[in-house]
Each structure stands twice: as C-alpha cells, then as structure tokens.
Coordinates of C-alpha atoms and ligand atoms in Angstrom, one line a residue:
X1 CA 48.8 -41.3 33.1
X2 CA 44.9 -41.7 33.4
X3 CA 44.5 -37.9 32.5
X4 CA 46.6 -38.6 29.5
X5 CA 44.8 -41.6 28.4
X6 CA 41.5 -39.8 28.7
X7 CA 42.6 -36.7 26.8
X8 CA 43.9 -38.9 24.1
X9 CA 40.5 -40.5 23.6
X10 CA 38.3 -37.4 24.2
X11 CA 40.4 -35.3 22.0
X12 CA 40.9 -37.8 19.1
X13 CA 44.5 -38.8 19.5
X14 CA 44.4 -42.5 20.2
X15 CA 41.7 -45.1 20.8
X16 CA 41.8 -48.7 22.1
X17 CA 42.1 -51.1 19.0
X18 CA 38.9 -52.7 17.8
X19 CA 37.1 -51.0 20.8
X20 CA 33.4 -51.6 19.8
X21 CA 34.1 -55.4 19.8
X22 CA 35.9 -55.3 23.2
X23 CA 39.3 -54.5 21.9
X24 CA 42.4 -56.4 21.0
X25 CA 45.1 -56.4 23.7
X26 CA 48.3 -54.6 22.7
X27 CA 46.8 -52.7 19.7
X28 CA 45.7 -49.0 19.4
X29 CA 44.0 -47.0 16.5
X30 CA 45.2 -43.5 15.9
X31 CA 42.8 -40.6 15.4
X32 CA 43.2 -37.4 13.3
X33 CA 45.4 -35.5 15.9
X34 CA 47.4 -38.6 16.9
X35 CA 48.3 -39.4 13.2
X36 CA 49.4 -35.7 12.9
X37 CA 51.6 -36.0 16.1
X38 CA 53.1 -39.2 14.8
X39 CA 53.7 -37.8 11.2
X40 CA 55.5 -34.8 12.9
X41 CA 57.7 -36.9 15.0
X42 CA 58.5 -39.2 12.0
X43 CA 59.2 -36.3 9.7
X44 CA 61.5 -34.6 12.2
X45 CA 63.4 -37.8 12.5
X46 CA 63.6 -38.4 8.8
X47 CA 64.7 -34.8 8.1
X48 CA 67.5 -34.9 10.7
X49 CA 68.8 -38.3 10.0
X50 CA 68.2 -38.6 6.3
X51 CA 67.3 -35.5 4.4
X52 CA 70.0 -33.3 6.0
X53 CA 72.8 -35.9 5.6
X54 CA 74.7 -37.1 2.8
X55 CA 75.7 -40.6 4.2
X56 CA 72.2 -42.0 4.8
X57 CA 70.0 -44.1 2.5
X58 CA 66.4 -44.5 3.1
X59 CA 64.6 -47.9 2.9
X60 CA 61.0 -49.1 3.1
X61 CA 61.1 -52.9 3.2
X62 CA 58.4 -55.4 3.3
X63 CA 56.9 -56.4 6.7
X64 CA 56.6 -60.1 5.6
X65 CA 60.0 -61.6 5.1
X66 CA 61.3 -65.0 4.1
X67 CA 61.4 -67.2 7.3
X68 CA 65.1 -68.0 6.4
X69 CA 65.8 -64.4 7.5
X70 CA 64.8 -65.1 11.0
X71 CA 66.3 -68.5 11.1
X72 CA 69.7 -67.1 10.1
X73 CA 69.6 -64.2 12.7
X74 CA 68.7 -66.5 15.5
X75 CA 65.4 -64.9 16.1
X76 CA 63.5 -68.3 15.6
X77 CA 65.8 -69.8 18.3
X78 CA 66.2 -66.9 20.6
X79 CA 63.6 -64.3 20.3
X80 CA 61.7 -65.4 23.3
X81 CA 60.6 -64.5 26.7
X82 CA 60.1 -66.8 29.7
X83 CA 56.6 -68.1 30.3
X84 CA 55.6 -71.0 32.7
X85 CA 59.1 -72.3 32.8
X86 CA 59.5 -72.4 29.1
X87 CA 60.8 -69.9 26.5
X88 CA 57.9 -68.4 24.4
X89 CA 58.9 -67.1 21.1
X90 CA 57.3 -63.7 20.6
X91 CA 57.4 -63.4 16.8
X92 CA 54.1 -63.2 15.2
X93 CA 53.7 -66.3 12.8
X94 CA 51.6 -66.3 9.6
X95 CA 51.2 -68.2 6.5
X96 CA 51.8 -67.1 3.0
X97 CA 50.4 -68.7 0.0
X98 CA 47.0 -70.2 -1.1
X99 CA 47.6 -73.7 -2.4
X100 CA 48.7 -76.4 0.1
X101 CA 51.9 -77.0 -1.6
X102 CA 52.8 -73.3 -1.8
X103 CA 52.0 -72.3 1.7
X104 CA 55.1 -71.1 3.6
X105 CA 55.6 -69.9 7.2
X106 CA 56.4 -66.3 7.4
X107 CA 56.7 -63.9 10.3
X108 CA 55.7 -60.4 10.8
X109 CA 58.9 -58.6 11.4
X110 CA 59.8 -58.1 15.0
X111 CA 62.2 -55.2 14.1
X112 CA 62.7 -53.0 11.0
X113 CA 66.5 -53.7 11.2
X114 CA 66.6 -56.9 9.1
X115 CA 64.9 -55.3 6.3
X116 CA 67.9 -53.0 5.8
X117 CA 70.5 -55.8 6.3
X118 CA 69.1 -58.0 3.7
X119 CA 69.2 -55.1 1.4
X120 CA 72.8 -54.0 2.3
X121 CA 74.2 -55.5 -1.1
X122 CA 71.3 -53.9 -3.1
X123 CA 72.1 -50.5 -1.6
X124 CA 75.9 -50.8 -2.0
X125 CA 75.5 -51.9 -5.7
X126 CA 73.0 -49.0 -6.4
X127 CA 74.6 -46.1 -4.5
X128 CA 78.2 -47.1 -4.2
X129 CA 78.5 -45.4 -0.8
X130 CA 81.8 -45.0 1.1
X131 CA 82.3 -46.1 4.7
X132 CA 81.0 -44.9 7.0
X133 CA 77.3 -44.8 5.7
X134 CA 73.8 -45.7 7.0
X135 CA 70.5 -47.1 6.1
X136 CA 67.4 -45.7 7.8
X137 CA 63.9 -47.0 7.8
X138 CA 60.7 -46.2 9.6
X139 CA 57.9 -48.9 9.8
X140 CA 55.8 -51.3 11.7
X141 CA 57.2 -54.1 13.8
X142 CA 55.2 -56.8 15.6
X143 CA 55.9 -58.8 18.8
X144 CA 53.5 -61.1 20.5
X145 CA 54.3 -59.6 23.8
X146 CA 53.2 -61.9 26.7
X147 CA 51.9 -59.1 28.7
X148 CA 51.1 -55.8 26.6
X149 CA 50.5 -53.0 29.1
X150 CA 51.1 -49.4 30.2
X151 CA 48.9 -47.8 27.4
X152 CA 51.2 -47.1 24.3
X153 CA 54.4 -48.5 26.1
X154 CA 54.3 -52.2 25.4
X155 CA 52.1 -53.0 22.3
X156 CA 52.0 -56.1 19.9
X157 CA 51.9 -53.8 16.9
X158 CA 54.2 -50.7 17.0
X159 CA 56.4 -48.6 14.9
X160 CA 60.2 -48.2 14.9
X161 CA 62.5 -45.6 13.4
X162 CA 66.0 -47.5 13.0
X163 CA 69.4 -46.7 11.6
X164 CA 72.0 -49.2 10.8
X165 CA 75.1 -47.2 10.4
X166 CA 78.2 -49.2 8.9
X167 CA 81.7 -48.4 10.0
X168 CA 85.3 -49.8 9.8
X169 CA 85.7 -52.3 12.7
X170 CA 88.3 -50.1 14.3
X171 CA 86.0 -47.1 14.4
X172 CA 83.0 -48.5 16.4
X173 CA 83.6 -46.7 19.7
X174 CA 83.9 -43.4 18.1
X175 CA 80.7 -43.7 16.1
X176 CA 78.9 -45.2 19.2
X177 CA 79.6 -41.9 21.1
X178 CA 78.6 -39.9 18.1
X179 CA 75.3 -41.5 17.7
X180 CA 74.6 -41.2 21.4
X181 CA 74.9 -37.5 21.2
X182 CA 72.9 -37.4 18.0
X183 CA 70.0 -39.1 19.6
X184 CA 70.1 -37.0 22.7
X185 CA 70.1 -33.9 20.3
X186 CA 67.0 -35.1 18.6
X187 CA 65.0 -35.9 21.8
X188 CA 65.8 -32.3 23.0
X189 CA 64.7 -31.1 19.5
X190 CA 61.3 -32.6 19.6
X191 CA 60.7 -31.3 23.1
X192 CA 61.1 -34.3 25.5
X193 CA 61.7 -33.4 29.0
X194 CA 65.4 -34.2 29.2
X195 CA 65.5 -34.1 33.0
X196 CA 63.4 -37.4 32.8
X197 CA 65.8 -39.0 30.3
X198 CA 68.6 -41.3 31.7
X199 CA 71.2 -43.5 30.1
X200 CA 71.6 -47.1 31.2
X201 CA 74.7 -49.2 30.3
X202 CA 73.0 -52.5 29.8
X203 CA 74.9 -55.4 31.5
X204 CA 76.1 -58.5 29.5
X205 CA 73.5 -60.8 30.8
X206 CA 70.6 -58.5 29.6
X207 CA 71.9 -57.6 26.1
X208 CA 70.4 -59.0 23.1
X209 CA 72.3 -62.0 21.5
X210 CA 73.7 -59.8 18.7
X211 CA 75.0 -57.0 20.8
X212 CA 78.5 -56.2 22.4
X213 CA 77.4 -52.9 23.9
X214 CA 74.0 -51.4 24.4
X215 CA 72.9 -48.3 26.0
X216 CA 69.2 -47.7 26.9
X217 CA 67.9 -44.4 27.1
X218 CA 65.3 -44.5 29.8
X219 CA 62.4 -42.2 30.6
X220 CA 60.8 -41.5 33.9
X221 CA 57.3 -42.9 33.1
X222 CA 54.5 -42.6 35.7
X223 CA 54.9 -46.5 36.0
X224 CA 58.5 -46.3 36.5
X225 CA 61.8 -45.7 34.7
X226 CA 61.7 -47.7 31.7
X227 CA 63.3 -48.1 28.2
X228 CA 62.5 -45.4 25.8
X229 CA 65.0 -45.9 23.1
X230 CA 68.2 -48.0 22.4
X231 CA 71.6 -47.7 21.0
X232 CA 73.3 -51.0 20.2
X233 CA 76.7 -52.0 18.8
X234 CA 75.7 -54.9 16.8
X235 CA 79.3 -55.8 15.6
X236 CA 79.4 -57.6 12.3
X237 CA 76.9 -60.1 13.5
X238 CA 74.1 -59.4 11.0
X239 CA 76.2 -59.0 7.9
X240 CA 78.2 -62.1 8.8
X241 CA 74.9 -64.0 9.3
X242 CA 73.7 -63.0 5.8
X243 CA 77.1 -63.7 4.3
X244 CA 77.4 -60.0 3.2
X245 CA 80.6 -58.1 2.6
X246 CA 81.9 -54.9 1.3
X247 CA 84.9 -54.0 -0.7
X248 CA 86.8 -51.1 1.1
X249 CA 88.7 -49.2 -1.6
X250 CA 90.4 -47.0 0.9
X251 CA 91.3 -49.5 3.7
X252 CA 92.1 -48.2 7.2
X253 CA 95.6 -46.7 7.6
X254 CA 95.2 -46.1 11.2
X255 CA 94.5 -49.9 11.8
X256 CA 97.1 -50.8 9.1
X257 CA 94.5 -52.4 7.0
X258 CA 94.9 -52.1 3.3
X259 CA 92.1 -51.9 0.7
X260 CA 90.1 -55.0 0.2
X261 CA 87.1 -57.1 1.3
X262 CA 85.9 -56.4 4.9
X263 CA 82.6 -56.9 6.9
X264 CA 81.6 -53.6 8.3
X265 CA 80.5 -53.2 11.8
X266 CA 77.2 -51.8 12.9
X267 CA 76.1 -49.0 15.2
X268 CA 72.2 -49.1 15.6
X269 CA 70.2 -46.2 17.0
X270 CA 66.7 -47.5 17.4
X271 CA 63.7 -45.6 18.5
X272 CA 60.1 -46.4 19.0
X273 CA 57.4 -44.0 17.5
X274 CA 54.8 -45.1 20.1
X275 CA 57.2 -44.6 23.0
X276 CA 58.3 -41.2 21.5
X277 CA 54.7 -40.2 21.4
X278 CA 53.9 -41.4 25.1
X279 CA 57.0 -39.6 26.4
X280 CA 56.2 -36.5 24.5
X281 CA 52.7 -36.4 25.9
X282 CA 54.0 -36.9 29.4
X283 CA 56.6 -34.0 28.8
X284 CA 54.0 -31.6 27.2
X285 CA 51.2 -32.1 29.7
X286 CA 50.7 -29.2 32.0
X287 CA 47.9 -27.7 34.3
X288 CA 47.5 -24.3 35.6
X289 CA 44.6 -22.1 36.7
X290 CA 43.2 -19.6 34.3
X291 CA 40.3 -17.3 35.1
X292 CA 39.6 -19.2 38.3
X293 CA 39.4 -22.6 36.6
X294 CA 42.1 -25.3 36.2
X295 CA 43.0 -25.9 32.5
X296 CA 45.1 -28.6 31.1
X297 CA 47.1 -28.1 28.1
X298 CA 49.9 -29.7 26.0
X299 CA 53.0 -27.6 25.7
X300 CA 54.0 -29.1 22.3
X301 CA 56.7 -27.3 20.2
X302 CA 55.0 -25.8 17.0
X303 CA 56.8 -28.2 14.6
X304 CA 55.5 -31.1 16.6
X305 CA 51.9 -29.9 17.5
X306 CA 49.1 -31.7 15.6
X307 CA 47.6 -28.2 14.8
X308 CA 49.7 -25.3 14.3
X309 CA 46.9 -22.6 14.8
X310 CA 43.2 -22.5 14.9
X311 CA 41.0 -20.0 13.1
X312 CA 37.7 -18.8 14.8
X313 CA 35.2 -16.3 13.8
X314 CA 34.0 -14.6 17.1
X315 CA 30.3 -15.5 16.2
X316 CA 29.4 -18.2 14.0
X317 CA 25.9 -16.8 13.1
X318 CA 27.4 -13.5 11.7
X319 CA 28.0 -14.2 8.0
X320 CA 30.5 -11.3 7.4
X321 CA 32.7 -12.7 10.1
X322 CA 32.5 -16.2 8.9
X323 CA 33.1 -15.1 5.3
X324 CA 36.2 -13.0 6.3
X325 CA 37.6 -15.8 8.6
X326 CA 37.2 -18.4 5.9
X327 CA 38.5 -16.6 2.8
X328 CA 41.0 -14.2 4.1
X329 CA 42.6 -16.0 7.2
X330 CA 41.8 -19.8 7.1
X331 CA 42.3 -20.4 3.4
X332 CA 45.7 -18.8 3.1
X333 CA 47.1 -20.3 6.4
X334 CA 45.7 -23.7 5.5
X335 CA 47.5 -23.4 2.1
X336 CA 50.9 -22.4 3.9
X337 CA 50.8 -24.8 6.9
X338 CA 48.2 -27.5 6.3
X339 CA 47.8 -28.3 9.9
X340 CA 45.2 -25.4 10.6
X341 CA 42.0 -26.0 12.4
X342 CA 38.7 -24.2 11.9
X343 CA 37.0 -23.9 15.3
X344 CA 33.7 -22.1 15.6
X345 CA 32.0 -24.4 18.3
X346 CA 30.8 -22.9 21.5
X347 CA 32.0 -19.7 23.2
X348 CA 35.6 -18.4 22.7
X349 CA 36.6 -19.6 26.3
X350 CA 35.5 -23.2 25.3
X351 CA 37.4 -23.0 22.0
X352 CA 40.6 -22.0 23.8
X353 CA 40.3 -24.8 26.2
X354 CA 39.8 -27.3 23.5
X355 CA 42.8 -26.0 21.5
X356 CA 44.9 -25.9 24.7
X357 CA 44.0 -29.6 25.2
X358 CA 45.2 -30.5 21.8
X359 CA 48.4 -28.3 22.1
X360 CA 47.6 -25.7 19.5
X361 CA 50.3 -22.9 20.0
X362 CA 48.0 -20.1 18.6
X363 CA 44.4 -19.3 18.3
X364 CA 43.3 -16.7 15.8
X365 CA 40.0 -14.8 16.4
X366 CA 38.2 -12.8 13.8
X367 CA 36.1 -10.1 15.3
X368 CA 34.1 -6.9 14.3
X369 CA 37.4 -4.8 14.4
X370 CA 38.8 -7.1 11.9
X371 CA 36.3 -6.0 9.3
X372 CA 37.4 -2.4 9.8
X373 CA 41.2 -2.6 10.3
X374 CA 42.2 -5.9 8.8
X375 CA 43.8 -7.1 12.1
X376 CA 43.0 -10.3 14.2
X377 CA 43.6 -11.4 17.8
X378 CA 46.3 -14.0 18.2
X379 CA 46.2 -15.8 21.6
X380 CA 49.3 -17.6 22.9
X381 CA 48.6 -21.1 24.4
X382 CA 51.2 -21.0 27.2
X383 CA 50.8 -17.4 28.4
X384 CA 47.2 -16.8 27.5
X385 CA 48.3 -13.4 26.2
X386 CA 46.8 -11.8 23.2
X387 CA 48.1 -9.4 20.5
X388 CA 46.7 -7.8 17.4
X389 CA 48.3 -8.9 14.2
X390 CA 47.7 -7.7 10.6
X391 CA 46.0 -10.3 8.5
X392 CA 48.5 -9.7 5.7
X393 CA 51.4 -10.6 8.2
X394 CA 50.0 -13.6 9.8
X395 CA 51.9 -16.2 7.8
X396 CA 55.1 -14.3 8.6
X397 CA 54.2 -14.0 12.2
X398 CA 53.9 -17.7 12.6
X399 CA 56.8 -18.7 10.3
X400 CA 59.0 -16.6 12.5
X401 CA 58.2 -18.7 15.6
X402 CA 58.4 -22.3 14.0
Ligands
GAP501 N1 66.5 -53.5 16.2 C1 66.7 -53.3 17.6 C2 65.5 -53.4 18.3 O1 64.4 -53.8 17.8 P1 64.5 -53.2 20.8 O2 65.2 -52.6 22.1 O3 64.0 -54.5 20.9 O4 65.7 -53.2 19.7 C3 63.8 -50.8 19.8 O5 63.5 -52.2 20.1 C4 62.9 -49.9 20.3 O6 61.4 -50.2 19.8 C5 62.6 -49.8 21.8 O7 63.7 -48.9 22.3 C6 61.2 -49.2 21.8 O8 61.2 -47.8 21.8 C7 60.5 -49.9 20.8 N2 59.7 -51.0 21.1 C8 60.1 -52.2 21.3 N3 59.2 -53.0 21.7 C9 58.0 -52.4 21.8 C10 56.7 -52.7 22.2 N4 56.3 -53.9 22.5 N5 55.7 -51.7 22.1 C11 56.2 -50.4 21.8 N6 57.5 -50.1 21.4 C12 58.4 -51.1 21.4

C-alpha cells in the first residue's frame, strides 16, 4: 500500500487534497494520469451499461438537492454512524441562498441514486420506456465520514457510478442475479484481480434501511477484505417515498397482473470510482527484476492505461531524430489515440522505467535506422521484448491489441 501511495504521488496520479496547507482529511486531488485512469474507468462503465444498451437512460443531476428529498427518504433521520454513544448524521449540510429570508438548508448528496429517483417521472414522460428499464449516473457524492482512512478507500468526497433498474415486482430475483453477473463481467473487463473479489450476502441487521437484499462485492485490500461495490434490492421504497408510479401498459401475465398503475421495484448496482481505482492499482501493481535491478510496473489493460504508448527519439539533441519522431510518429498517434506521451528525458532505460510505473503498454523509439528504413522499435511493457514495426503500420499495430 505504501508503495502504491508513493508511486501515485511521484508519477502524478493522486495527491493529498490541499496538501500545501496541511491537507484536508478525506479529500484527494487527481493529477494528469489519475484523471486519465478515472476517465477510462468511467468511460468503460458508461459504454457497457449505457451506450451499448437500449434500456438505459443517462442522467446528470445536481449535487445540491432540496432538503425535502432527504427528509422523505429517511436520510435526515437514519443516515448516521455511532459516535460517542450518539448517532452522528454523515450528510454534509450547507446553506443555499443569500438574503436571510431566502436561506435554505441543503445537503450535498450522499448518494447519486436520489438524483435519478426524483427524475423518474421526467424520464418516463420524455422517453416512454417499457419495463424493465434503467437510469444511470456518474457523479460526486459526499459523506462526512467520522474516520476517513485507507488512502482512497474512505473519503468525504468521492464519486459513484450507479444504476437504478426498474422491474415488475415479481421479477426482482431474476434481475438481481442478472445484475450480479453484469457487475462481475465488468470488473473482469477492466482488469481487476478476480481472485481477490468475494461476494458477501449482507445480513438483515447490517443492511441499509431501504434494502431487502444486498450483496457486497468485497476486495482483498492490504488493510483487509472490505466493500468494493454493492448490489441492492431497494424494493419500491424510493418510488413510494416520492409518491411516484408507472402505467404498465402490458401488465405481468405470469403474475396474473393486468395493465394499469404499478410502483416498479428497483435493483441497484452501485460502484465507487475511487474504490475501483484503488483496487485496480492493487491488481495491476507488479515487480520483477530486469537487467539486474528491481523494476515496478502497472500491468493495466491498454483500454484502462492512462497512456497507451510513449514516443521517444533515441537522442533529444539530434534534430533529425526529434523532427521525425514528432511529425511522423507522435502527431499521427496522438491524433488517433489522444493518450500518447512524448518522452525524451534521460536515457532510454530511465524512460522505460518511468513508463512502466505509469503502466504504459508500449514504448516506441525512433533511432538512426528509422531514418533509413521507416521502422521503429516497439517495446512491450510486460515482457520487455522489442520488435521493429513499420511507421506506416503503427496505428494498426496498436489498434489490433486494444
Ligand atoms: N446508492 C447506494 C449507496 O450509496 P453505498 O454502499 O453506501 O450505497 C456505494 O455506496 C458505493 O460507493 C460503495 O460500494 C463504494 O464503492 C462507494 N463509497 C461509499 N462510501 C465511500 C467513501 N466514503 N469513500 C469512497 N467510496 C465510497
């Protein structure tokens, strides 16, 4: 864990929040490569669960919500942890409005979920979806955690990727199983070490007040086996709470229910971006010995790696190499993939180590042979092996592997 924390700072993934003023507990600031990693994780989630489906509606609701939302859901009364024998509400409270008579209490949302529930009617009216269908949202959530700790694991400001999937009451078990396997599939797709992922059936006493069944996907973190993501059956709790309903034109013949008004039930796969990042870093981190020295590297899958490839002129003081590398290799790769690094600092060995630590799958070196035969060296991060590839085929070479 210490190695990961230090690598994250040294290589520009994540920094302590407000560090030069002594920090602010439970907050982190993301650097260039950390943002890229987060974006790749979020894009992979959005592609799989929104873009590639026909039954999912995206949302981006406001973080500030009317306090009545949280009174209705029971969060004002129940969203609390024990502290000194009392219950401490962990919602972050703020005030909205300037003039005394206009000032209203508001809360920074502790989950993205409610931003979707309160827009259930808007979504149904705008898109006329047939059951089952879902709403999906990625966004920040805030909790005044009593003891933020374990690096990215427990923060006061974090990000969630949540789906509220609306089903006919009789179908909840089927879709609970379905979403369990979808979540596992995605975890594998982004490259989590699945040997460290475990399912925990959450017992009655530990479940949130709105849930009738919850599975926690736990991960073997260095500080113990802890919750990574959650899957909850929220019943009709939220829609009932907000007095929302749905006209089911088809009904449910299997349950002998005719067409008419119903309150759909909800299956909720909920994932934290920050815990996804932390478990991915822990899954990808590896060490081996190369050329008699220990090297550490991040074995990210190419679609998740912050940098897909790095371009290096062998010597930075040879204008013909730099010019070739810049115009004929870096520019076209950058236009194609975006996440391409230019690295001409230090000797080649140092550049490889640096890119290994960032998790860059391929390093491309432009040398004097390149000027004669238009080929470059492509070095593989995991094996250290090098091959010559024609410059004209570089884009294809990489595309075939991602
Ligand atoms: N809408 C349901 C909900 O919010 P939760 O289990 O409280 O359920 C869902 O949170 C996910 O959000 C967790 O599985 C975790 O990945 C992430 N999460 C929750 N609290 C967190 C915190 N303090 N810091 C980082 N991530 C957190």
